[in-house]
């Protein structure tokens, strides 16, 4: 919070500043005033953070404002009298980090007519353009695969499925909040690096996914009822890897519908909103590359025909651990219960799945989920925060000995599976 968060706020302020002329052209004087106000609110926020001030209740009137303020009261109740109020450096990291992004949103929505400005859009778009070569390679790979899909036997299908899952895993290296908003695009050809990256997968439960999906294929008529959900993480390159995977799931008939879950507000710099989702599909279509164009058209069609559905829910941008979803967002929990398999992308989702607690490394994943079992689920995440469960005895110690920062660099990854008992 001390080092990375102020950098992110400074970047957001700088972005507003650089768009000054655009605001003027669009909205005249009103746009200029709004820009000034937004900058002053964000500077105030940065100052509160850097001087470890108490966490203030939200003042806006959004659908989640009360839930946030109740959660803040709950944080307060955890402290004893002498501890005072929860403050920026004396509160759980997950809570204050989420709170910062919610406060950025609060600042912007107080500044019409620029109240729908996404301060992170520019970095997200840049990540996409800088990764364009890798995206083109991925799209070519997908098109070739789709053409020969009918000829693949069971084993070949499984191997292609695992490849695309690994691409989606390593796509998660490309988030922008870990780098303080600095560029973190994909520049190498990830398809041909998969073998070299395998040793860095510290939990690999992919076989469970295959067992589950191939069982569905055999028991349900033509997989027509198989719904899979992907709880998205970052836009840009990572989102493309997720879309490529989702496309394959349909063309291989491993699934019939894919439901994507994104964020309602700009979140952790690079997370996907509805605007990003549509933007990326549109860009893939118009990049000038023939195979990318075909991918983009296909994806647009999936959306049109309802084979792909995009959902967002306010719960994904609350600070709560997922075990409280049945109480806080019962409608979302009920929706997820309809899924045959839910993929949770990224580090933040993992922190929320496990409540961001200091679990023993050998704690079973099922236990760390603390009752969150809407459907079979799998976390696909590169490690960027110090929480990890489900390791073999001695595994964490070995990793620490060879690489002390293994938990936070994003170099290691997991496929961790859980199924309701
Ligand atoms: O995009 P991801 O994979 O969720 O990563 C975001 C992560 O980066 C951090 O900002 C840095 O550790 C974490 O707070 C967060 O979990
Ligand atoms: Mn993210």
Short mmCIF file of C-alpha atoms and ligand atoms in Angstrom, two decimals:
data_model
loop_
_atom_site.label_atom_id
_atom_site.label_comp_id
_atom_site.label_asym_id
_atom_site.label_seq_id
_atom_site.Cartn_x
_atom_site.Cartn_y
_atom_site.Cartn_z
CA UNK A 1 0.00 0.00 0.00
CA UNK A 2 2.84 2.32 0.85
CA UNK A 3 4.78 1.89 -2.37
CA UNK A 4 2.52 0.64 -5.12
CA UNK A 5 -0.82 2.31 -4.33
CA UNK A 6 0.43 5.95 -4.44
CA UNK A 7 2.10 5.21 -7.79
CA UNK A 8 -1.22 3.98 -9.15
CA UNK A 9 -3.00 7.11 -7.89
CA UNK A 10 -0.31 9.35 -9.36
CA UNK A 11 -0.73 7.63 -12.71
CA UNK A 12 -4.50 8.14 -12.57
CA UNK A 13 -4.02 11.85 -11.80
CA UNK A 14 -1.55 12.19 -14.60
CA UNK A 15 -3.95 10.49 -17.02
CA UNK A 16 -6.73 12.95 -16.13
CA UNK A 17 -4.29 15.79 -16.67
CA UNK A 18 -3.30 14.57 -20.10
CA UNK A 19 -6.94 14.32 -21.17
CA UNK A 20 -7.65 17.93 -20.27
CA UNK A 21 -7.91 19.10 -23.88
CA UNK A 22 -10.16 16.21 -24.78
CA UNK A 23 -12.51 17.09 -21.89
CA UNK A 24 -12.52 20.69 -23.07
CA UNK A 25 -13.29 19.77 -26.66
CA UNK A 26 -16.11 17.49 -25.56
CA UNK A 27 -17.68 19.48 -22.72
CA UNK A 28 -16.18 22.97 -22.79
CA UNK A 29 -15.50 24.77 -19.48
CA UNK A 30 -17.59 22.21 -17.55
CA UNK A 31 -15.21 19.47 -18.65
CA UNK A 32 -12.20 21.48 -17.44
CA UNK A 33 -13.79 22.10 -14.06
CA UNK A 34 -14.68 18.43 -13.70
CA UNK A 35 -11.08 17.47 -14.47
CA UNK A 36 -9.81 19.84 -11.78
CA UNK A 37 -12.26 18.47 -9.25
CA UNK A 38 -11.38 14.84 -10.03
CA UNK A 39 -7.67 15.59 -9.69
CA UNK A 40 -8.20 17.31 -6.37
CA UNK A 41 -10.29 14.38 -5.02
CA UNK A 42 -7.67 11.87 -6.10
CA UNK A 43 -4.83 13.96 -4.64
CA UNK A 44 -6.75 14.12 -1.37
CA UNK A 45 -7.16 10.35 -1.47
CA UNK A 46 -3.43 9.88 -2.08
CA UNK A 47 -2.66 12.15 0.82
CA UNK A 48 -5.01 10.27 3.18
CA UNK A 49 -3.31 7.06 2.18
CA UNK A 50 0.27 8.25 2.49
CA UNK A 51 -0.33 9.80 5.92
CA UNK A 52 -2.15 6.71 7.20
CA UNK A 53 -5.44 8.51 7.91
CA UNK A 54 -8.55 6.60 9.05
CA UNK A 55 -10.60 4.87 6.37
CA UNK A 56 -13.63 7.13 5.74
CA UNK A 57 -17.11 5.84 4.93
CA UNK A 58 -18.14 6.26 1.30
CA UNK A 59 -20.32 9.29 0.59
CA UNK A 60 -21.78 8.38 -2.80
CA UNK A 61 -25.16 6.76 -3.33
CA UNK A 62 -24.44 3.67 -5.37
CA UNK A 63 -26.07 0.28 -4.91
CA UNK A 64 -23.08 -0.99 -2.96
CA UNK A 65 -22.44 2.09 -0.76
CA UNK A 66 -24.27 0.69 2.27
CA UNK A 67 -22.62 -2.71 1.98
CA UNK A 68 -19.20 -1.01 1.88
CA UNK A 69 -19.96 1.15 4.89
CA UNK A 70 -21.26 -1.84 6.84
CA UNK A 71 -18.06 -3.68 6.01
CA UNK A 72 -16.07 -0.72 7.29
CA UNK A 73 -18.03 -0.86 10.55
CA UNK A 74 -17.26 -4.55 10.75
CA UNK A 75 -13.53 -3.78 10.36
CA UNK A 76 -13.89 -1.23 13.13
CA UNK A 77 -15.56 -3.83 15.37
CA UNK A 78 -12.52 -6.07 15.01
CA UNK A 79 -10.35 -3.45 16.69
CA UNK A 80 -10.26 -2.84 20.41
CA UNK A 81 -11.00 0.61 21.93
CA UNK A 82 -7.34 1.53 22.20
CA UNK A 83 -6.61 0.68 18.57
CA UNK A 84 -8.68 3.63 17.29
CA UNK A 85 -10.11 3.57 13.77
CA UNK A 86 -9.09 1.31 10.91
CA UNK A 87 -6.50 3.21 8.90
CA UNK A 88 -4.69 2.67 5.61
CA UNK A 89 -1.65 0.91 7.03
CA UNK A 90 -3.44 -0.79 9.93
CA UNK A 91 -6.16 -2.74 8.16
CA UNK A 92 -6.23 -5.96 6.17
CA UNK A 93 -4.44 -5.47 2.87
CA UNK A 94 -7.25 -6.96 0.76
CA UNK A 95 -9.76 -4.59 2.32
CA UNK A 96 -7.77 -1.36 1.86
CA UNK A 97 -6.63 -2.28 -1.61
CA UNK A 98 -10.25 -2.86 -2.75
CA UNK A 99 -11.30 0.28 -0.89
CA UNK A 100 -8.77 2.38 -2.79
CA UNK A 101 -10.23 1.35 -6.15
CA UNK A 102 -13.76 1.98 -4.89
CA UNK A 103 -12.69 5.46 -3.73
CA UNK A 104 -11.18 6.20 -7.16
CA UNK A 105 -14.60 5.33 -8.59
CA UNK A 106 -16.30 7.53 -6.01
CA UNK A 107 -14.08 10.46 -6.99
CA UNK A 108 -14.79 10.11 -10.71
CA UNK A 109 -18.56 9.72 -10.42
CA UNK A 110 -18.68 12.95 -8.43
CA UNK A 111 -17.35 14.79 -11.47
CA UNK A 112 -19.93 15.00 -14.24
CA UNK A 113 -19.70 15.34 -17.21
CA UNK A 114 -16.57 13.19 -17.09
CA UNK A 115 -18.12 10.77 -14.59
CA UNK A 116 -17.82 7.76 -16.90
CA UNK A 117 -14.11 8.28 -17.55
CA UNK A 118 -12.04 5.14 -16.90
CA UNK A 119 -8.66 6.35 -15.60
CA UNK A 120 -7.12 2.98 -16.47
CA UNK A 121 -8.49 2.56 -19.98
CA UNK A 122 -5.40 3.98 -21.62
CA UNK A 123 -3.08 1.43 -19.92
CA UNK A 124 -5.45 -1.42 -20.74
CA UNK A 125 -5.55 -0.42 -24.40
CA UNK A 126 -1.79 -0.02 -24.49
CA UNK A 127 -1.35 -3.52 -23.08
CA UNK A 128 -3.49 -4.86 -25.92
CA UNK A 129 -1.58 -3.04 -28.66
CA UNK A 130 1.82 -3.98 -27.25
CA UNK A 131 0.78 -7.65 -27.16
CA UNK A 132 -0.58 -7.61 -30.69
CA UNK A 133 2.04 -9.93 -32.12
CA UNK A 134 1.38 -12.58 -29.49
CA UNK A 135 -2.35 -12.11 -29.99
CA UNK A 136 -1.94 -12.69 -33.69
CA UNK A 137 0.01 -15.92 -33.02
CA UNK A 138 -2.73 -17.08 -30.66
CA UNK A 139 -5.49 -16.34 -33.13
CA UNK A 140 -3.63 -18.23 -35.88
CA UNK A 141 -3.23 -21.16 -33.50
CA UNK A 142 -6.95 -21.12 -32.70
CA UNK A 143 -8.04 -20.94 -36.34
CA UNK A 144 -5.83 -23.87 -37.32
CA UNK A 145 -7.05 -25.88 -34.37
CA UNK A 146 -10.71 -25.20 -35.12
CA UNK A 147 -10.29 -26.34 -38.70
CA UNK A 148 -8.98 -29.74 -37.68
CA UNK A 149 -11.06 -30.18 -34.55
CA UNK A 150 -13.36 -32.88 -35.97
CA UNK A 151 -10.34 -35.07 -36.74
CA UNK A 152 -8.86 -35.00 -33.25
CA UNK A 153 -9.09 -38.11 -31.13
CA UNK A 154 -9.79 -38.01 -27.38
CA UNK A 155 -6.11 -37.71 -26.42
CA UNK A 156 -5.35 -34.97 -28.91
CA UNK A 157 -8.37 -33.02 -27.75
CA UNK A 158 -7.22 -33.30 -24.16
CA UNK A 159 -3.74 -32.14 -25.06
CA UNK A 160 -5.08 -29.10 -26.96
CA UNK A 161 -7.39 -28.29 -24.05
CA UNK A 162 -4.47 -28.38 -21.62
CA UNK A 163 -2.38 -26.18 -23.92
CA UNK A 164 -5.04 -23.48 -24.07
CA UNK A 165 -5.52 -23.63 -20.31
CA UNK A 166 -1.78 -23.09 -19.83
CA UNK A 167 -1.82 -20.15 -22.22
CA UNK A 168 -4.66 -18.67 -20.19
CA UNK A 169 -2.65 -19.26 -16.99
CA UNK A 170 0.46 -17.49 -18.25
CA UNK A 171 -1.73 -14.74 -19.67
CA UNK A 172 -2.32 -13.84 -16.03
CA UNK A 173 1.26 -12.60 -15.75
CA UNK A 174 0.10 -9.53 -17.65
CA UNK A 175 -1.76 -7.59 -14.96
CA UNK A 176 -1.02 -3.93 -14.47
CA UNK A 177 -1.56 -3.41 -10.73
CA UNK A 178 1.51 -5.42 -9.72
CA UNK A 179 3.70 -3.20 -11.88
CA UNK A 180 2.10 -0.04 -10.49
CA UNK A 181 0.38 0.50 -13.84
CA UNK A 182 3.59 0.23 -15.85
CA UNK A 183 3.51 -1.70 -19.10
CA UNK A 184 3.27 -5.47 -18.66
CA UNK A 185 2.38 -6.82 -22.07
CA UNK A 186 3.07 -10.19 -23.67
CA UNK A 187 5.93 -9.96 -26.13
CA UNK A 188 7.05 -13.54 -26.59
CA UNK A 189 5.33 -16.42 -28.32
CA UNK A 190 3.60 -18.10 -25.41
CA UNK A 191 2.39 -21.07 -27.50
CA UNK A 192 5.91 -22.34 -28.06
CA UNK A 193 7.11 -21.55 -24.51
CA UNK A 194 4.62 -23.84 -22.76
CA UNK A 195 7.00 -26.77 -22.27
CA UNK A 196 9.66 -24.51 -20.72
CA UNK A 197 7.11 -23.02 -18.34
CA UNK A 198 5.73 -26.36 -17.07
CA UNK A 199 8.18 -26.65 -14.15
CA UNK A 200 6.75 -23.41 -12.76
CA UNK A 201 3.26 -24.87 -12.25
CA UNK A 202 3.33 -25.66 -8.53
CA UNK A 203 -0.16 -27.15 -8.29
CA UNK A 204 -1.42 -28.90 -11.41
CA UNK A 205 -4.87 -30.44 -11.10
CA UNK A 206 -5.80 -30.25 -14.77
CA UNK A 207 -6.53 -33.98 -14.92
CA UNK A 208 -9.55 -33.35 -12.68
CA UNK A 209 -10.94 -30.85 -15.17
CA UNK A 210 -10.57 -33.32 -17.98
CA UNK A 211 -12.17 -36.15 -16.01
CA UNK A 212 -15.11 -33.88 -15.21
CA UNK A 213 -15.62 -32.57 -18.74
CA UNK A 214 -15.17 -35.90 -20.46
CA UNK A 215 -17.69 -37.41 -18.04
CA UNK A 216 -20.18 -34.70 -19.05
CA UNK A 217 -19.47 -35.42 -22.70
CA UNK A 218 -20.35 -39.06 -22.25
CA UNK A 219 -23.37 -38.66 -20.02
CA UNK A 220 -25.12 -35.55 -21.30
CA UNK A 221 -26.59 -35.68 -24.77
CA UNK A 222 -24.07 -33.91 -27.06
CA UNK A 223 -22.89 -31.76 -24.15
CA UNK A 224 -25.90 -29.59 -24.91
CA UNK A 225 -26.45 -28.78 -21.27
CA UNK A 226 -22.86 -28.03 -20.30
CA UNK A 227 -22.46 -24.49 -19.03
CA UNK A 228 -19.05 -23.19 -18.04
CA UNK A 229 -18.34 -19.94 -16.26
CA UNK A 230 -15.16 -17.87 -16.41
CA UNK A 231 -14.67 -15.27 -13.70
CA UNK A 232 -12.48 -12.92 -15.70
CA UNK A 233 -9.46 -11.03 -14.50
CA UNK A 234 -7.40 -8.70 -16.69
CA UNK A 235 -8.28 -7.18 -20.03
CA UNK A 236 -5.76 -6.99 -22.89
CA UNK A 237 -3.63 -10.07 -23.55
CA UNK A 238 -5.05 -12.13 -20.69
CA UNK A 239 -8.62 -11.59 -21.86
CA UNK A 240 -7.67 -12.75 -25.36
CA UNK A 241 -6.24 -15.98 -23.91
CA UNK A 242 -9.54 -16.51 -22.06
CA UNK A 243 -11.59 -15.87 -25.19
CA UNK A 244 -9.42 -18.28 -27.18
CA UNK A 245 -10.02 -20.94 -24.53
CA UNK A 246 -13.75 -20.21 -24.47
CA UNK A 247 -13.95 -20.46 -28.25
CA UNK A 248 -12.21 -23.84 -28.17
CA UNK A 249 -14.58 -25.11 -25.47
CA UNK A 250 -17.49 -24.50 -27.83
CA UNK A 251 -15.89 -25.79 -31.03
CA UNK A 252 -14.68 -28.96 -29.28
CA UNK A 253 -18.19 -29.38 -27.84
CA UNK A 254 -16.77 -29.66 -24.36
CA UNK A 255 -19.26 -26.94 -23.44
CA UNK A 256 -22.36 -25.43 -24.99
CA UNK A 257 -22.47 -22.05 -23.22
CA UNK A 258 -19.82 -19.88 -21.66
CA UNK A 259 -20.74 -17.27 -19.08
CA UNK A 260 -18.16 -14.55 -18.42
CA UNK A 261 -18.12 -12.47 -15.26
CA UNK A 262 -16.51 -9.04 -15.30
CA UNK A 263 -16.35 -5.88 -13.18
CA UNK A 264 -18.91 -3.08 -13.07
CA UNK A 265 -16.26 -0.42 -12.35
CA UNK A 266 -12.56 0.08 -13.21
CA UNK A 267 -10.74 -2.26 -10.85
CA UNK A 268 -7.14 -3.16 -9.93
CA UNK A 269 -5.97 -1.20 -12.98
CA UNK A 270 -6.34 -3.86 -15.62
CA UNK A 271 -9.50 -5.81 -14.75
CA UNK A 272 -12.10 -6.35 -17.46
CA UNK A 273 -15.27 -4.24 -17.65
CA UNK A 274 -18.08 -4.62 -20.19
CA UNK A 275 -16.51 -1.85 -22.23
CA UNK A 276 -13.14 -3.68 -22.28
CA UNK A 277 -14.81 -6.96 -23.22
CA UNK A 278 -16.53 -5.46 -26.26
CA UNK A 279 -13.52 -3.31 -27.12
CA UNK A 280 -11.11 -6.24 -27.23
CA UNK A 281 -13.42 -8.26 -29.51
CA UNK A 282 -13.82 -5.24 -31.77
CA UNK A 283 -10.05 -4.65 -31.91
CA UNK A 284 -9.29 -8.27 -32.71
CA UNK A 285 -11.68 -7.90 -35.62
CA UNK A 286 -10.12 -4.74 -36.96
CA UNK A 287 -6.41 -5.38 -36.55
CA UNK A 288 -5.89 -5.94 -40.25
CA UNK A 289 -4.82 -9.56 -39.83
CA UNK A 290 -7.11 -12.02 -41.66
CA UNK A 291 -7.09 -14.77 -39.03
CA UNK A 292 -7.61 -12.26 -36.23
CA UNK A 293 -10.55 -10.88 -38.17
CA UNK A 294 -12.07 -14.35 -38.37
CA UNK A 295 -11.63 -14.81 -34.62
CA UNK A 296 -13.24 -11.45 -33.91
CA UNK A 297 -16.22 -12.20 -36.17
CA UNK A 298 -16.65 -15.61 -34.56
CA UNK A 299 -16.56 -14.14 -31.06
CA UNK A 300 -19.03 -11.43 -31.95
CA UNK A 301 -21.32 -14.15 -33.25
CA UNK A 302 -21.03 -16.19 -30.06
CA UNK A 303 -22.21 -13.13 -28.15
CA UNK A 304 -25.03 -12.43 -30.62
CA UNK A 305 -26.28 -16.00 -30.51
CA UNK A 306 -26.09 -16.18 -26.72
CA UNK A 307 -23.45 -18.93 -26.64
CA UNK A 308 -21.30 -16.41 -24.82
CA UNK A 309 -22.91 -14.28 -22.13
CA UNK A 310 -21.24 -11.44 -20.28
CA UNK A 311 -22.44 -10.72 -16.74
CA UNK A 312 -21.33 -8.25 -14.14
CA UNK A 313 -22.28 -8.10 -10.52
CA UNK A 314 -21.41 -5.59 -7.84
CA UNK A 315 -20.16 -8.39 -5.56
CA UNK A 316 -16.96 -8.78 -7.61
CA UNK A 317 -15.89 -5.27 -6.58
CA UNK A 318 -16.65 -5.61 -2.87
CA UNK A 319 -13.91 -6.47 -0.37
CA UNK A 320 -15.65 -9.65 0.83
CA UNK A 321 -14.19 -13.12 0.72
CA UNK A 322 -16.15 -15.47 -1.53
CA UNK A 323 -17.34 -17.55 1.41
CA UNK A 324 -19.71 -14.69 2.22
CA UNK A 325 -21.27 -14.69 -1.26
CA UNK A 326 -24.34 -16.75 -0.20
CA UNK A 327 -25.24 -14.04 2.36
CA UNK A 328 -24.05 -10.89 0.56
CA UNK A 329 -25.01 -11.82 -3.02
CA UNK A 330 -27.36 -14.83 -2.94
CA UNK A 331 -28.50 -14.11 -6.52
CA UNK A 332 -24.93 -14.42 -7.83
CA UNK A 333 -24.35 -17.59 -5.82
CA UNK A 334 -27.52 -19.11 -7.29
CA UNK A 335 -26.34 -18.16 -10.78
CA UNK A 336 -22.96 -19.83 -10.25
CA UNK A 337 -24.68 -22.96 -8.97
CA UNK A 338 -26.02 -23.48 -12.50
CA UNK A 339 -22.49 -23.97 -13.79
CA UNK A 340 -20.81 -27.29 -14.54
CA UNK A 341 -17.39 -25.76 -13.96
CA UNK A 342 -16.27 -22.29 -12.87
CA UNK A 343 -12.80 -21.02 -13.78
CA UNK A 344 -11.51 -18.24 -11.51
CA UNK A 345 -8.80 -16.27 -13.23
CA UNK A 346 -6.02 -14.46 -11.45
CA UNK A 347 -4.46 -13.60 -8.16
CA UNK A 348 -7.11 -11.37 -6.66
CA UNK A 349 -9.77 -14.05 -7.20
CA UNK A 350 -7.52 -16.51 -5.38
CA UNK A 351 -7.07 -14.15 -2.46
CA UNK A 352 -10.85 -13.79 -2.22
CA UNK A 353 -11.44 -17.53 -2.62
CA UNK A 354 -9.14 -18.22 0.33
CA UNK A 355 -10.13 -15.11 2.33
CA UNK A 356 -6.52 -13.85 1.96
CA UNK A 357 -5.62 -15.60 5.19
CA UNK A 358 -2.32 -16.82 6.43
CA UNK A 359 -3.14 -20.48 5.84
CA UNK A 360 -0.56 -23.20 6.30
CA UNK A 361 0.73 -24.05 2.82
CA UNK A 362 -0.53 -27.62 3.23
CA UNK A 363 -4.13 -26.69 4.12
CA UNK A 364 -6.49 -28.44 1.68
CA UNK A 365 -7.98 -26.01 -0.88
CA UNK A 366 -11.47 -27.29 -0.03
CA UNK A 367 -10.98 -26.20 3.58
CA UNK A 368 -9.60 -22.76 2.67
CA UNK A 369 -12.74 -22.10 0.62
CA UNK A 370 -14.66 -22.12 3.90
CA UNK A 371 -17.95 -23.36 2.51
CA UNK A 372 -17.80 -21.65 -0.90
CA UNK A 373 -18.79 -24.54 -3.13
CA UNK A 374 -21.33 -23.33 -5.70
CA UNK A 375 -20.12 -25.85 -8.33
CA UNK A 376 -16.86 -27.56 -9.31
CA UNK A 377 -14.29 -24.79 -9.63
CA UNK A 378 -10.70 -24.23 -10.62
CA UNK A 379 -8.39 -21.37 -9.80
CA UNK A 380 -6.03 -20.44 -12.63
CA UNK A 381 -3.56 -17.99 -11.22
CA UNK A 382 0.02 -16.82 -11.26
CA UNK A 383 1.28 -16.20 -7.73
CA UNK A 384 1.52 -12.51 -6.82
CA UNK A 385 0.37 -12.43 -3.21
CA UNK A 386 1.48 -14.39 -0.17
CA UNK A 387 -1.35 -16.86 0.09
CA UNK A 388 -1.12 -20.41 -1.15
CA UNK A 389 -2.76 -23.62 0.00
CA UNK A 390 -2.86 -27.23 -1.11
CA UNK A 391 0.91 -27.72 -1.42
CA UNK A 392 2.71 -30.98 -0.64
CA UNK A 393 4.55 -31.14 2.70
CA UNK A 394 8.00 -29.60 2.20
CA UNK A 395 7.13 -28.06 -1.19
CA UNK A 396 6.90 -24.47 0.07
CA UNK A 397 10.17 -24.81 2.00
CA UNK A 398 11.89 -26.11 -1.10
CA UNK A 399 10.59 -23.25 -3.20
CA UNK A 400 11.64 -20.68 -0.57
CA UNK A 401 15.13 -22.14 -0.48
CA UNK A 402 15.56 -21.91 -4.25
CA UNK A 403 13.65 -18.67 -4.76
CA UNK A 404 12.75 -16.56 -1.71
CA UNK A 405 10.19 -14.43 -3.61
CA UNK A 406 8.36 -17.29 -5.31
CA UNK A 407 5.00 -16.18 -3.86
CA UNK A 408 4.96 -12.67 -5.27
CA UNK A 409 6.77 -12.45 -8.60
CA UNK A 410 4.08 -13.94 -10.87
CA UNK A 411 6.62 -16.45 -12.16
CA UNK A 412 4.85 -19.49 -10.67
CA UNK A 413 1.34 -20.66 -11.42
CA UNK A 414 -1.40 -23.03 -10.27
CA UNK A 415 -4.40 -24.96 -11.54
CA UNK A 416 -6.19 -25.75 -8.32
CA UNK A 417 -9.43 -27.68 -8.45
CA UNK A 418 -12.26 -28.20 -5.99
CA UNK A 419 -15.52 -30.01 -6.28
CA UNK A 420 -18.47 -29.92 -3.84
CA UNK A 421 -18.39 -33.10 -1.74
O1 LIG B 1 -4.70 -9.31 -11.81
P1 LIG B 1 -4.45 -10.24 -10.69
O2 LIG B 1 -3.81 -11.51 -11.11
O3 LIG B 1 -5.67 -10.47 -9.84
O4 LIG B 1 -3.38 -9.55 -9.82
C1 LIG B 1 -3.61 -8.46 -9.05
C2 LIG B 1 -2.74 -8.61 -7.86
O5 LIG B 1 -1.73 -7.72 -7.90
C3 LIG B 1 -1.57 -7.11 -6.66
O6 LIG B 1 -1.97 -5.78 -6.79
C4 LIG B 1 -0.16 -7.19 -6.27
O7 LIG B 1 0.20 -8.17 -5.45
C5 LIG B 1 -2.48 -7.84 -5.73
O8 LIG B 1 -3.06 -7.03 -4.87
C6 LIG B 1 -3.47 -8.47 -6.60
O9 LIG B 1 -3.87 -9.63 -6.01
MN1 LIG B 2 -6.41 -8.10 -12.15
#
